[in-house]
Coordinates of N, CA and C in Angstrom, one line a residue:
M1 N 0.8 -0.9 0.0 CA 0.1 0.0 0.0 C 1.0 1.3 -0.1
K2 N 2.0 1.1 0.7 CA 2.7 2.6 0.8 C 3.2 2.9 -0.7
K3 N 3.8 1.7 -1.5 CA 4.1 1.9 -2.9 C 3.0 2.6 -3.7
A4 N 1.8 2.0 -3.7 CA 0.6 2.7 -4.3 C 0.5 4.2 -3.9
F5 N 0.7 4.5 -2.8 CA 0.8 6.2 -2.1 C 1.7 6.8 -2.8
K6 N 2.9 6.3 -2.7 CA 4.1 6.8 -3.3 C 3.9 7.3 -4.6
I7 N 3.5 6.0 -5.5 CA 3.2 6.4 -6.8 C 2.3 7.3 -7.3
G8 N 0.9 7.3 -6.4 CA 0.1 8.2 -6.8 C 0.4 9.5 -6.4
I9 N 0.9 9.7 -5.3 CA 1.3 11.2 -5.2 C 2.2 11.7 -6.0
I10 N 3.5 11.0 -6.2 CA 4.4 11.5 -7.1 C 3.7 11.6 -8.9
S11 N 2.9 10.6 -9.4 CA 2.3 10.8 -10.4 C 1.3 12.1 -10.6
A12 N 0.6 12.0 -9.7 CA -0.5 13.3 -9.7 C 0.3 14.7 -9.6
A13 N 1.4 14.5 -8.8 CA 1.9 15.8 -8.8 C 2.7 16.2 -10.0
C14 N 3.5 15.3 -10.7 CA 4.2 15.3 -12.1 C 3.1 15.8 -12.8
I15 N 1.9 15.3 -13.0 CA 1.1 15.4 -14.1 C 0.5 16.8 -13.8
F16 N 0.3 17.4 -12.6 CA 0.0 18.8 -12.1 C 0.7 19.6 -12.5
L17 N 2.0 19.7 -12.1 CA 3.0 20.5 -12.6 C 3.4 20.5 -13.9
V18 N 3.3 19.5 -14.9 CA 3.3 19.6 -16.3 C 2.3 20.5 -17.0
L19 N 1.1 20.0 -16.5 CA -0.3 21.0 -16.9 C -0.2 22.2 -16.4
F20 N 0.1 22.5 -15.4 CA 0.3 23.8 -14.8 C 1.0 24.8 -15.5
I21 N 2.3 24.2 -15.9 CA 3.4 25.1 -16.6 C 2.7 25.3 -18.2
I22 N 2.2 24.0 -18.6 CA 1.8 24.3 -20.0 C 0.4 25.5 -20.0
G23 N -0.3 25.2 -19.0 CA -1.4 26.3 -18.8 C -0.9 27.7 -18.6
L24 N 0.4 27.8 -17.8 CA 0.8 29.1 -17.5 C 1.3 29.7 -18.8
I25 N 2.0 28.9 -19.6 CA 2.8 29.2 -21.1 C 1.5 29.8 -22.0
I26 N 0.3 28.9 -22.1 CA -0.6 29.3 -22.9 C -1.5 30.3 -22.5
S27 N -1.7 30.5 -21.3 CA -2.7 31.6 -20.9 C -2.1 32.9 -20.6
G28 N -0.8 33.0 -21.2 CA 0.0 34.3 -20.6 C 0.3 34.6 -19.2
F29 N 0.7 33.7 -18.5 CA 1.0 33.5 -17.2 C -0.2 34.2 -16.2
D30 N -1.5 33.6 -16.5 CA -2.6 33.8 -15.7 C -2.7 32.6 -14.8
I31 N -2.7 32.6 -13.4 CA -2.5 31.3 -12.5 C -3.9 30.7 -12.6
K32 N -5.0 31.7 -12.5 CA -6.3 30.8 -12.4 C -6.8 30.3 -13.6
S33 N -6.3 30.5 -15.1 CA -6.3 29.8 -16.1 C -5.4 28.5 -16.1
A34 N -4.3 28.5 -15.7 CA -3.2 27.6 -15.3 C -3.9 26.4 -14.7
L35 N -4.4 26.8 -13.3 CA -5.0 26.0 -12.3 C -6.1 25.2 -13.2
E36 N -6.8 25.9 -13.9 CA -8.0 25.4 -14.6 C -7.7 24.2 -15.4
V37 N -6.7 24.3 -16.2 CA -6.2 23.8 -17.3 C -5.6 22.3 -16.6
A38 N -4.8 22.5 -15.5 CA -4.1 21.4 -14.7 C -5.2 20.5 -14.0
K39 N -6.5 21.3 -13.8 CA -7.6 20.3 -12.9 C -8.3 19.8 -14.1
N40 N -8.5 20.1 -15.1 CA -9.1 19.7 -16.3 C -8.3 18.5 -16.8
G41 N -7.0 18.5 -16.9 CA -6.2 17.7 -17.3 C -6.0 16.4 -16.3
L42 N -6.3 16.8 -15.1 CA -6.1 15.5 -14.1 C -7.4 14.9 -14.3
V43 N -8.6 15.4 -14.5 CA -9.9 14.8 -14.5 C -9.8 13.9 -15.8
F44 N -9.2 14.5 -17.0 CA -9.3 13.5 -18.1 C -8.3 12.5 -18.0
V45 N -7.4 12.6 -17.3 CA -6.2 11.4 -17.0 C -7.1 10.5 -15.9
L46 N -7.6 10.9 -15.3 CA -8.7 10.3 -14.2 C -9.6 9.4 -14.7
A47 N -10.3 9.7 -16.0 CA -11.2 9.2 -16.8 C -10.5 8.0 -17.5
I48 N -9.4 8.3 -17.9 CA -8.6 7.2 -18.5 C -8.2 6.1 -17.8
L49 N -7.9 6.5 -16.7 CA -7.4 5.5 -15.5 C -8.7 4.6 -15.1
M50 N -9.8 5.4 -15.0 CA -10.9 4.5 -14.6 C -11.5 3.5 -15.7
F51 N -11.4 3.8 -17.0 CA -11.4 2.7 -18.0 C -10.5 1.8 -17.9
M52 N -9.2 2.0 -17.7 CA -8.2 1.1 -17.5 C -8.6 0.1 -16.4
L53 N -9.0 0.5 -15.1 CA -9.5 -0.3 -13.9 C -10.8 -1.1 -14.5
A54 N -11.5 -0.6 -15.3 CA -12.6 -1.4 -15.6 C -12.2 -2.3 -16.4
G55 N -11.3 -2.2 -17.4 CA -10.9 -3.4 -18.1 C -10.2 -4.3 -17.5
M56 N -9.4 -3.9 -16.3 CA -8.6 -5.0 -15.5 C -9.8 -5.6 -14.8
I57 N -11.1 -5.2 -14.3 CA -11.7 -6.2 -13.6 C -12.5 -6.9 -14.5
M58 N -12.7 -6.5 -16.0 CA -13.6 -7.4 -17.0 C -12.8 -8.3 -17.1
I59 N -11.5 -8.5 -17.3 CA -10.5 -9.6 -17.9 C -10.2 -10.3 -16.6
K60 N -10.8 -10.4 -15.4 CA -10.4 -11.2 -14.4 C -10.9 -12.6 -14.8
G61 N -10.1 -13.7 -14.6 CA -10.3 -14.8 -15.1 C -10.0 -15.5 -16.2
K62 N -10.0 -14.6 -17.2 CA -9.6 -14.9 -18.7 C -8.2 -15.0 -19.0
N63 N -7.2 -14.3 -18.2 CA -5.9 -14.6 -18.3 C -5.3 -15.0 -16.7
P64 N -4.9 -15.9 -16.4 CA -4.6 -16.5 -15.1 C -2.9 -15.7 -14.8
E65 N -2.5 -15.4 -15.7 CA -1.2 -14.8 -15.6 C -1.4 -13.0 -15.4
D66 N -1.0 -12.4 -14.2 CA -1.0 -11.2 -14.0 C 0.0 -10.6 -14.5
K67 N -0.2 -9.8 -15.5 CA 0.8 -9.0 -16.2 C 1.0 -7.6 -15.7
F68 N -0.1 -7.2 -14.7 CA 0.4 -5.9 -14.1 C 1.2 -6.2 -12.9
K69 N 2.0 -5.1 -12.5 CA 2.8 -5.3 -11.4 C 1.9 -4.7 -10.1
L70 N 1.1 -3.6 -10.6 CA 0.0 -3.2 -9.5 C -1.0 -3.8 -9.2
S71 N -1.5 -4.4 -8.2 CA -2.8 -4.9 -8.4 C -4.0 -4.1 -8.2
K72 N -5.2 -4.4 -8.4 CA -6.4 -3.6 -8.8 C -6.6 -2.5 -7.6
S73 N -6.4 -3.2 -6.3 CA -6.6 -2.2 -5.4 C -5.5 -1.0 -5.1
H74 N -4.2 -1.5 -5.7 CA -3.3 -0.4 -5.8 C -3.5 0.7 -6.9
F75 N -4.1 0.2 -7.9 CA -4.6 1.2 -8.9 C -5.8 2.1 -8.6
A76 N -6.5 1.5 -7.7 CA -7.7 2.4 -7.2 C -7.3 3.3 -6.4
I77 N -6.3 2.9 -5.4 CA -5.7 3.9 -4.6 C -5.0 5.4 -5.3
I78 N -4.4 4.8 -6.4 CA -3.5 5.8 -7.2 C -4.9 6.7 -8.0
I79 N -6.1 6.2 -8.3 CA -7.0 7.1 -9.0 C -7.6 7.8 -7.7
L80 N -7.9 7.2 -6.7 CA -8.1 8.3 -5.6 C -7.4 9.5 -5.4
I81 N -6.1 9.1 -5.2 CA -5.1 10.1 -5.0 C -5.1 11.3 -5.9
I82 N -5.5 10.9 -7.1 CA -5.1 11.8 -8.5 C -6.8 12.7 -8.2
L83 N -7.7 12.0 -7.9 CA -9.3 12.7 -7.7 C -9.1 13.4 -6.5
L84 N -8.3 13.1 -5.6 CA -8.1 14.1 -4.4 C -7.4 15.6 -4.8
F85 N -6.3 15.3 -5.9 CA -5.6 16.4 -6.5 C -6.5 17.2 -7.0
A86 N -7.2 16.5 -8.2 CA -8.3 17.4 -8.5 C -9.3 18.4 -7.7
A87 N -9.7 17.5 -6.7 CA -10.8 18.3 -6.1 C -10.0 19.4 -5.0
I88 N -8.7 19.5 -4.9 CA -8.2 20.4 -3.9 C -7.8 21.5 -5.1
I89 N -7.3 21.4 -6.2 CA -7.3 22.5 -7.2 C -8.7 23.1 -7.4
D90 N -9.8 22.3 -7.5 CA -11.0 22.7 -7.7 C -11.4 23.5 -6.3
Y91 N -11.1 23.1 -5.4 CA -11.3 23.8 -3.9 C -10.7 25.3 -4.0
I92 N -9.2 25.3 -4.5 CA -8.6 26.4 -4.6 C -9.2 27.3 -5.7
L93 N -9.6 26.9 -6.9 CA -10.4 27.7 -7.8 C -11.5 28.2 -7.2
F94 N -12.3 27.7 -6.3 CA -13.6 28.4 -5.8 C -13.4 29.4 -5.2
Y95 N -12.3 29.5 -4.6 CA -12.0 30.8 -3.6 C -11.0 31.8 -3.9
I96 N -10.5 31.8 -5.3 CA -9.9 32.4 -6.1 C -10.5 33.6 -6.8

């Protein structure tokens, strides 16, 4: 579980930083717009990861060999951490 928390926090932070910097450059260094770009990007990544988790659940039993190093519960924790990052950004945007 510690590995999943570390991977989730690092991946969410990296995705946030990359999208925030891209948003700053595109919006002409407007912080509110950059936060909006980062939040929307995190939600988009979250949707893709949820489809991947659904696919992992659907193929249960069809392939006895587990090709993923992370289990479904670890993957779900990573998804929840990314959702938490997006929720925090949305909360910050509400009060700016």
